PDB file of C-alpha atoms in Angstrom:
ATOM      1  CA  MET A  23     -43.517  38.793 -34.279  1.00  0.00           C
ATOM      2  CA  TRP A  24     -44.922  35.301 -33.677  1.00  0.00           C
ATOM      3  CA  GLU A  25     -41.426  33.816 -33.645  1.00  0.00           C
ATOM      4  CA  LEU A  26     -40.295  36.378 -31.062  1.00  0.00           C
ATOM      5  CA  LEU A  27     -43.253  35.538 -28.822  1.00  0.00           C
ATOM      6  CA  GLN A  28     -42.606  31.828 -29.218  1.00  0.00           C
ATOM      7  CA  ARG A  29     -38.936  32.219 -28.325  1.00  0.00           C
ATOM      8  CA  GLU A  30     -39.848  34.264 -25.245  1.00  0.00           C
ATOM      9  CA  CYS A  31     -42.393  31.652 -24.207  1.00  0.00           C
ATOM     10  CA  ASP A  32     -39.821  28.865 -24.668  1.00  0.00           C
ATOM     11  CA  ARG A  33     -37.257  30.850 -22.676  1.00  0.00           C
ATOM     12  CA  ARG A  34     -39.653  31.337 -19.779  1.00  0.00           C
ATOM     13  CA  GLN A  35     -40.618  27.682 -19.749  1.00  0.00           C
ATOM     14  CA  GLU A  36     -36.973  26.636 -19.701  1.00  0.00           C
ATOM     15  CA  ASN A  37     -36.209  29.077 -16.880  1.00  0.00           C
ATOM     16  CA  ALA A  38     -39.186  27.724 -14.942  1.00  0.00           C
ATOM     17  CA  LYS A  39     -37.858  24.170 -15.297  1.00  0.00           C
ATOM     18  CA  LEU A  40     -34.389  25.182 -14.139  1.00  0.00           C
ATOM     19  CA  GLY A  41     -35.928  27.118 -11.254  1.00  0.00           C
ATOM     20  CA  ARG A  42     -37.867  24.066 -10.052  1.00  0.00           C
ATOM     21  CA  VAL A  43     -34.691  21.941 -10.174  1.00  0.00           C
ATOM     22  CA  ARG A  44     -32.765  24.602  -8.244  1.00  0.00           C
ATOM     23  CA  ARG A  45     -35.454  25.038  -5.572  1.00  0.00           C
ATOM     24  CA  ALA A  46     -35.670  21.276  -5.048  1.00  0.00           C
ATOM     25  CA  ALA A  47     -32.165  21.525  -3.537  1.00  0.00           C
ATOM     26  CA  PHE A  48     -30.743  18.282  -4.903  1.00  0.00           C
ATOM     27  CA  PRO A  49     -27.194  17.662  -3.585  1.00  0.00           C
ATOM     28  CA  TYR A  50     -26.072  16.991  -7.165  1.00  0.00           C
ATOM     29  CA  LYS A  51     -27.667  16.365 -10.542  1.00  0.00           C
ATOM     30  CA  LYS A  52     -28.215  12.740 -11.471  1.00  0.00           C
ATOM     31  CA  TYR A  53     -30.456  12.000 -14.420  1.00  0.00           C
ATOM     32  CA  LEU A  54     -32.402   8.826 -15.167  1.00  0.00           C
ATOM     33  CA  GLU A  55     -30.610   8.675 -18.508  1.00  0.00           C
ATOM     34  CA  ASP A  56     -27.316   8.205 -16.633  1.00  0.00           C
ATOM     35  CA  ILE A  57     -28.527   5.061 -14.873  1.00  0.00           C
ATOM     36  CA  SER A  58     -27.401   1.669 -16.135  1.00  0.00           C
ATOM     37  CA  VAL A  59     -30.741  -0.064 -15.639  1.00  0.00           C
ATOM     38  CA  ILE A  60     -29.287  -3.563 -16.101  1.00  0.00           C
ATOM     39  CA  ASP A  61     -26.990  -2.919 -13.113  1.00  0.00           C
ATOM     40  CA  LEU A  62     -29.907  -2.073 -10.813  1.00  0.00           C
ATOM     41  CA  PRO A  63     -31.268  -4.761  -8.464  1.00  0.00           C
ATOM     42  CA  GLU A  64     -33.795  -7.015 -10.204  1.00  0.00           C
ATOM     43  CA  ASP A  65     -36.868  -5.572  -8.489  1.00  0.00           C
ATOM     44  CA  ALA A  66     -35.810  -2.036  -9.467  1.00  0.00           C
ATOM     45  CA  GLN A  67     -35.338  -3.172 -13.074  1.00  0.00           C
ATOM     46  CA  ARG A  68     -38.877  -4.573 -13.129  1.00  0.00           C
ATOM     47  CA  LYS A  69     -40.391  -1.371 -11.706  1.00  0.00           C
ATOM     48  CA  TYR A  70     -38.152   1.138 -13.495  1.00  0.00           C
ATOM     49  CA  LYS A  71     -40.498   1.793 -16.426  1.00  0.00           C
ATOM     50  CA  THR A  72     -43.499   2.283 -14.149  1.00  0.00           C
ATOM     51  CA  LEU A  73     -41.636   4.660 -11.837  1.00  0.00           C
ATOM     52  CA  SER A  74     -40.032   6.662 -14.654  1.00  0.00           C
ATOM     53  CA  SER A  75     -43.495   7.328 -16.111  1.00  0.00           C
ATOM     54  CA  LEU A  76     -44.118   9.457 -12.962  1.00  0.00           C
ATOM     55  CA  ASP A  77     -47.685   8.144 -12.781  1.00  0.00           C
ATOM     56  CA  PHE A  78     -47.175   7.547  -9.063  1.00  0.00           C
ATOM     57  CA  ILE A  79     -47.039  11.320  -8.556  1.00  0.00           C
ATOM     58  CA  GLU A  80     -50.363  11.815 -10.304  1.00  0.00           C
ATOM     59  CA  THR A  81     -51.969   9.194  -8.069  1.00  0.00           C
ATOM     60  CA  GLY A  82     -50.270  10.407  -4.876  1.00  0.00           C
ATOM     61  CA  GLN A  83     -48.527   7.097  -4.219  1.00  0.00           C
ATOM     62  CA  ASN A  84     -45.331   6.684  -2.229  1.00  0.00           C
ATOM     63  CA  VAL A  85     -42.175   4.878  -3.292  1.00  0.00           C
ATOM     64  CA  ILE A  86     -40.032   3.101  -0.684  1.00  0.00           C
ATOM     65  CA  MET A  87     -36.584   2.018  -1.884  1.00  0.00           C
ATOM     66  CA  ALA A  88     -35.025  -0.293   0.701  1.00  0.00           C
ATOM     67  CA  GLY A  89     -31.700  -2.073   0.424  1.00  0.00           C
ATOM     68  CA  ASN A  90     -28.020  -2.166   1.234  1.00  0.00           C
ATOM     69  CA  PRO A  91     -25.765   0.850   0.530  1.00  0.00           C
ATOM     70  CA  GLY A  92     -24.401   1.574  -2.935  1.00  0.00           C
ATOM     71  CA  THR A  93     -27.143  -0.010  -5.051  1.00  0.00           C
ATOM     72  CA  GLY A  94     -28.442   3.182  -6.692  1.00  0.00           C
ATOM     73  CA  LYS A  95     -31.236   4.290  -4.340  1.00  0.00           C
ATOM     74  CA  THR A  96     -30.221   7.951  -4.159  1.00  0.00           C
ATOM     75  CA  HIS A  97     -29.338   8.166  -7.862  1.00  0.00           C
ATOM     76  CA  LEU A  98     -32.712   6.714  -8.830  1.00  0.00           C
ATOM     77  CA  ALA A  99     -34.569   8.980  -6.391  1.00  0.00           C
ATOM     78  CA  ILE A 100     -32.801  12.132  -7.621  1.00  0.00           C
ATOM     79  CA  GLY A 101     -33.261  11.079 -11.253  1.00  0.00           C
ATOM     80  CA  LEU A 102     -37.004  10.726 -10.689  1.00  0.00           C
ATOM     81  CA  GLY A 103     -37.030  14.054  -8.835  1.00  0.00           C
ATOM     82  CA  ILE A 104     -35.304  15.945 -11.624  1.00  0.00           C
ATOM     83  CA  LYS A 105     -37.591  14.396 -14.235  1.00  0.00           C
ATOM     84  CA  ALA A 106     -40.553  15.483 -12.099  1.00  0.00           C
ATOM     85  CA  CYS A 107     -39.219  19.062 -11.947  1.00  0.00           C
ATOM     86  CA  LEU A 108     -38.815  19.150 -15.711  1.00  0.00           C
ATOM     87  CA  ALA A 109     -42.365  17.832 -16.078  1.00  0.00           C
ATOM     88  CA  GLY A 110     -43.753  20.727 -14.050  1.00  0.00           C
ATOM     89  CA  TYR A 111     -44.016  19.206 -10.568  1.00  0.00           C
ATOM     90  CA  LYS A 112     -42.844  20.946  -7.401  1.00  0.00           C
ATOM     91  CA  VAL A 113     -40.219  18.803  -5.672  1.00  0.00           C
ATOM     92  CA  PHE A 114     -38.437  18.959  -2.308  1.00  0.00           C
ATOM     93  CA  TYR A 115     -35.287  16.946  -1.542  1.00  0.00           C
ATOM     94  CA  ALA A 116     -33.634  16.419   1.846  1.00  0.00           C
ATOM     95  CA  THR A 117     -31.823  13.692   3.682  1.00  0.00           C
ATOM     96  CA  VAL A 118     -33.975  12.506   6.581  1.00  0.00           C
ATOM     97  CA  PRO A 119     -31.562  13.858   9.244  1.00  0.00           C
ATOM     98  CA  SER A 120     -31.564  17.247   7.470  1.00  0.00           C
ATOM     99  CA  LEU A 121     -35.367  17.236   7.258  1.00  0.00           C
ATOM    100  CA  VAL A 122     -35.673  16.517  10.980  1.00  0.00           C
ATOM    101  CA  ASN A 123     -33.261  19.376  11.726  1.00  0.00           C
ATOM    102  CA  GLN A 124     -35.286  21.744   9.527  1.00  0.00           C
ATOM    103  CA  LEU A 125     -38.472  20.756  11.343  1.00  0.00           C
ATOM    104  CA  LYS A 126     -36.881  21.287  14.750  1.00  0.00           C
ATOM    105  CA  GLU A 127     -35.455  24.659  13.750  1.00  0.00           C
ATOM    106  CA  SER A 128     -38.811  25.737  12.349  1.00  0.00           C
ATOM    107  CA  ARG A 129     -40.484  24.795  15.637  1.00  0.00           C
ATOM    108  CA  SER A 130     -37.916  26.683  17.750  1.00  0.00           C
ATOM    109  CA  GLU A 131     -38.311  29.773  15.530  1.00  0.00           C
ATOM    110  CA  LYS A 132     -42.121  29.460  15.689  1.00  0.00           C
ATOM    111  CA  MET A 133     -42.232  28.891  11.923  1.00  0.00           C
ATOM    112  CA  LEU A 134     -43.329  25.252  12.040  1.00  0.00           C
ATOM    113  CA  ARG A 135     -46.863  25.835  10.740  1.00  0.00           C
ATOM    114  CA  ALA A 136     -45.555  27.778   7.741  1.00  0.00           C
ATOM    115  CA  PHE A 137     -43.030  25.010   6.997  1.00  0.00           C
ATOM    116  CA  GLU A 138     -45.707  22.312   7.316  1.00  0.00           C
ATOM    117  CA  ASN A 139     -48.132  24.165   5.047  1.00  0.00           C
ATOM    118  CA  LYS A 140     -45.469  24.379   2.355  1.00  0.00           C
ATOM    119  CA  PHE A 141     -44.201  20.840   2.930  1.00  0.00           C
ATOM    120  CA  GLU A 142     -47.549  19.122   2.480  1.00  0.00           C
ATOM    121  CA  LYS A 143     -48.169  20.883  -0.847  1.00  0.00           C
ATOM    122  CA  TYR A 144     -45.091  19.626  -2.699  1.00  0.00           C
ATOM    123  CA  ASP A 145     -46.042  17.231  -5.485  1.00  0.00           C
ATOM    124  CA  LEU A 146     -43.063  15.068  -4.566  1.00  0.00           C
ATOM    125  CA  VAL A 147     -40.905  14.939  -1.435  1.00  0.00           C
ATOM    126  CA  ILE A 148     -37.709  12.880  -1.485  1.00  0.00           C
ATOM    127  CA  ALA A 149     -36.619  11.834   2.020  1.00  0.00           C
ATOM    128  CA  ASP A 150     -33.213  10.252   1.496  1.00  0.00           C
ATOM    129  CA  GLU A 151     -31.103   8.065   3.802  1.00  0.00           C
ATOM    130  CA  LEU A 152     -33.575   6.942   6.442  1.00  0.00           C
ATOM    131  CA  GLY A 153     -31.760   4.674   8.862  1.00  0.00           C
ATOM    132  CA  TYR A 154     -28.274   6.125   9.147  1.00  0.00           C
ATOM    133  CA  ILE A 155     -29.090   8.242  12.204  1.00  0.00           C
ATOM    134  CA  SER A 156     -31.660   7.597  14.932  1.00  0.00           C
ATOM    135  CA  PHE A 157     -33.837  10.369  16.373  1.00  0.00           C
ATOM    136  CA  ASP A 158     -35.004  11.611  19.708  1.00  0.00           C
ATOM    137  CA  LYS A 159     -38.716  11.662  20.597  1.00  0.00           C
ATOM    138  CA  GLU A 160     -39.262  15.180  19.217  1.00  0.00           C
ATOM    139  CA  GLY A 161     -37.582  14.375  15.896  1.00  0.00           C
ATOM    140  CA  SER A 162     -39.496  11.124  15.472  1.00  0.00           C
ATOM    141  CA  GLU A 163     -42.851  12.768  16.179  1.00  0.00           C
ATOM    142  CA  LEU A 164     -42.185  15.695  13.833  1.00  0.00           C
ATOM    143  CA  LEU A 165     -41.139  13.388  11.006  1.00  0.00           C
ATOM    144  CA  PHE A 166     -44.151  11.133  11.548  1.00  0.00           C
ATOM    145  CA  THR A 167     -46.574  14.065  11.630  1.00  0.00           C
ATOM    146  CA  ASN A 168     -45.314  15.691   8.463  1.00  0.00           C
ATOM    147  CA  LEU A 169     -44.992  12.537   6.388  1.00  0.00           C
ATOM    148  CA  SER A 170     -48.458  11.508   7.569  1.00  0.00           C
ATOM    149  CA  LEU A 171     -49.897  14.819   6.376  1.00  0.00           C
ATOM    150  CA  ARG A 172     -48.965  13.822   2.834  1.00  0.00           C
ATOM    151  CA  ALA A 173     -50.072  10.171   3.015  1.00  0.00           C
ATOM    152  CA  GLY A 174     -52.688   9.298   0.435  1.00  0.00           C
ATOM    153  CA  ARG A 175     -52.608  12.758  -1.175  1.00  0.00           C
ATOM    154  CA  LYS A 176     -49.071  13.607  -2.259  1.00  0.00           C
ATOM    155  CA  SER A 177     -46.118  11.408  -3.168  1.00  0.00           C
ATOM    156  CA  THR A 178     -43.046  10.779  -1.054  1.00  0.00           C
ATOM    157  CA  ILE A 179     -39.959   8.800  -2.052  1.00  0.00           C
ATOM    158  CA  ILE A 180     -38.054   7.313   0.870  1.00  0.00           C
ATOM    159  CA  THR A 181     -34.699   5.603   0.561  1.00  0.00           C
ATOM    160  CA  THR A 182     -33.526   3.444   3.442  1.00  0.00           C
ATOM    161  CA  ASN A 183     -30.861   0.885   4.221  1.00  0.00           C
ATOM    162  CA  LEU A 184     -33.106  -0.804   6.808  1.00  0.00           C
ATOM    163  CA  SER A 185     -35.920  -3.324   6.373  1.00  0.00           C
ATOM    164  CA  PHE A 186     -39.252  -2.273   7.883  1.00  0.00           C
ATOM    165  CA  GLU A 187     -38.869  -4.523  10.928  1.00  0.00           C
ATOM    166  CA  ARG A 188     -35.726  -2.570  11.852  1.00  0.00           C
ATOM    167  CA  TRP A 189     -37.272   0.912  11.663  1.00  0.00           C
ATOM    168  CA  ASP A 190     -37.846   0.778  15.422  1.00  0.00           C
ATOM    169  CA  GLU A 191     -34.061   1.139  15.742  1.00  0.00           C
ATOM    170  CA  ILE A 192     -34.479   4.683  14.401  1.00  0.00           C
ATOM    171  CA  PHE A 193     -37.675   5.801  16.101  1.00  0.00           C
ATOM    172  CA  HIS A 194     -37.420   3.853  19.410  1.00  0.00           C
ATOM    173  CA  ASP A 195     -41.201   3.716  19.688  1.00  0.00           C
ATOM    174  CA  PRO A 196     -42.945   0.527  18.490  1.00  0.00           C
ATOM    175  CA  VAL A 197     -46.383   2.162  18.247  1.00  0.00           C
ATOM    176  CA  LEU A 198     -45.146   5.172  16.250  1.00  0.00           C
ATOM    177  CA  THR A 199     -42.993   2.926  14.056  1.00  0.00           C
ATOM    178  CA  ALA A 200     -45.928   0.647  13.237  1.00  0.00           C
ATOM    179  CA  ALA A 201     -48.125   3.652  12.400  1.00  0.00           C
ATOM    180  CA  MET A 202     -45.370   5.177  10.227  1.00  0.00           C
ATOM    181  CA  VAL A 203     -44.841   1.971   8.251  1.00  0.00           C
ATOM    182  CA  ASP A 204     -48.598   1.465   7.858  1.00  0.00           C
ATOM    183  CA  ARG A 205     -49.228   4.952   6.464  1.00  0.00           C
ATOM    184  CA  LEU A 206     -46.179   5.175   4.244  1.00  0.00           C
ATOM    185  CA  THR A 207     -46.604   1.755   2.656  1.00  0.00           C
ATOM    186  CA  HIS A 208     -50.342   1.966   1.979  1.00  0.00           C
ATOM    187  CA  LYS A 209     -50.724   1.467  -1.800  1.00  0.00           C
ATOM    188  CA  ALA A 210     -47.020   2.308  -2.159  1.00  0.00           C
ATOM    189  CA  TYR A 211     -44.415   0.934  -4.550  1.00  0.00           C
ATOM    190  CA  ILE A 212     -41.977  -1.059  -2.418  1.00  0.00           C
ATOM    191  CA  VAL A 213     -38.699  -1.482  -4.310  1.00  0.00           C
ATOM    192  CA  ASN A 214     -36.223  -4.093  -3.086  1.00  0.00           C
ATOM    193  CA  MET A 215     -32.837  -2.447  -3.648  1.00  0.00           C
ATOM    194  CA  ASN A 216     -30.678  -5.202  -2.182  1.00  0.00           C
ATOM    195  CA  GLY A 217     -27.925  -6.021  -4.617  1.00  0.00           C
ATOM    196  CA  ASN A 218     -24.292  -5.484  -5.555  1.00  0.00           C
ATOM    197  CA  SER A 219     -22.793  -2.117  -4.701  1.00  0.00           C
ATOM    198  CA  PHE A 220     -22.106   0.219  -7.634  1.00  0.00           C
ATOM    199  CA  ARG A 221     -19.412   1.932  -5.597  1.00  0.00           C
ATOM    200  CA  LEU A 222     -17.557  -1.306  -4.829  1.00  0.00           C
ATOM    201  CA  LYS A 223     -17.741  -2.235  -8.523  1.00  0.00           C
ATOM    202  CA  GLU A 224     -16.393   1.181  -9.569  1.00  0.00           C
ATOM    203  CA  THR A 225     -13.620   0.977  -6.962  1.00  0.00           C
ATOM    204  CA  ALA A 226     -12.590  -2.472  -8.217  1.00  0.00           C
ATOM    205  CA  GLU A 227     -12.525  -1.253 -11.828  1.00  0.00           C
ATOM    206  CA  TRP A 228     -10.524   1.828 -10.810  1.00  0.00           C
ATOM    207  CA  ALA A 229      -8.022  -0.323  -8.927  1.00  0.00           C
ATOM    208  CA  LYS A 230      -7.388  -2.428 -12.035  1.00  0.00           C
ATOM    209  CA  THR A 231      -6.336   0.624 -14.042  1.00  0.00           C
ATOM    210  CA  ASN A 232      -4.282   2.387 -11.355  1.00  0.00           C
TER     211      ASN A 232
END
């Protein structure tokens, strides 16, 4: 009888883990174990152990990964997100353009407050690919408001290909940009992800064998 109860308990826990991963809506599954740490940029190598402990979620700290394309920002962010799901945390993943669209749609359907209430309660939000698309005034203000709601209380991982001084290219508002950077970086882990592109390396290796 005890073994049956234990197996049922284990089954439910496993289903709960898989459910959290599914609801996080990752575009694909990338695990930390799949990362070649020695191929990450030097700053990411130094901070890898600290980040993979997930202590930053417990303390409500943000993580900003900034650097050129192809250096492992998204893989690292998703790997941390999946580990967080498996550890019992509620995680939300979206590219920044997708998040802005969701916010706008929620506002037009008069569901914005419900979306915001849910959004600010996630243990970890991953906002991927900040910098590839700029926003209009409405999109910038919605993004600022909702990321600010989490600042200092819940963790957000942001990946970006732009340095902070170039964020005004996205938001087109120096005052809002300065406030966004100030709130997101307060007591945050800033990870310099400038380095050699994984994708270029893989393409070069593929070309040698084909």
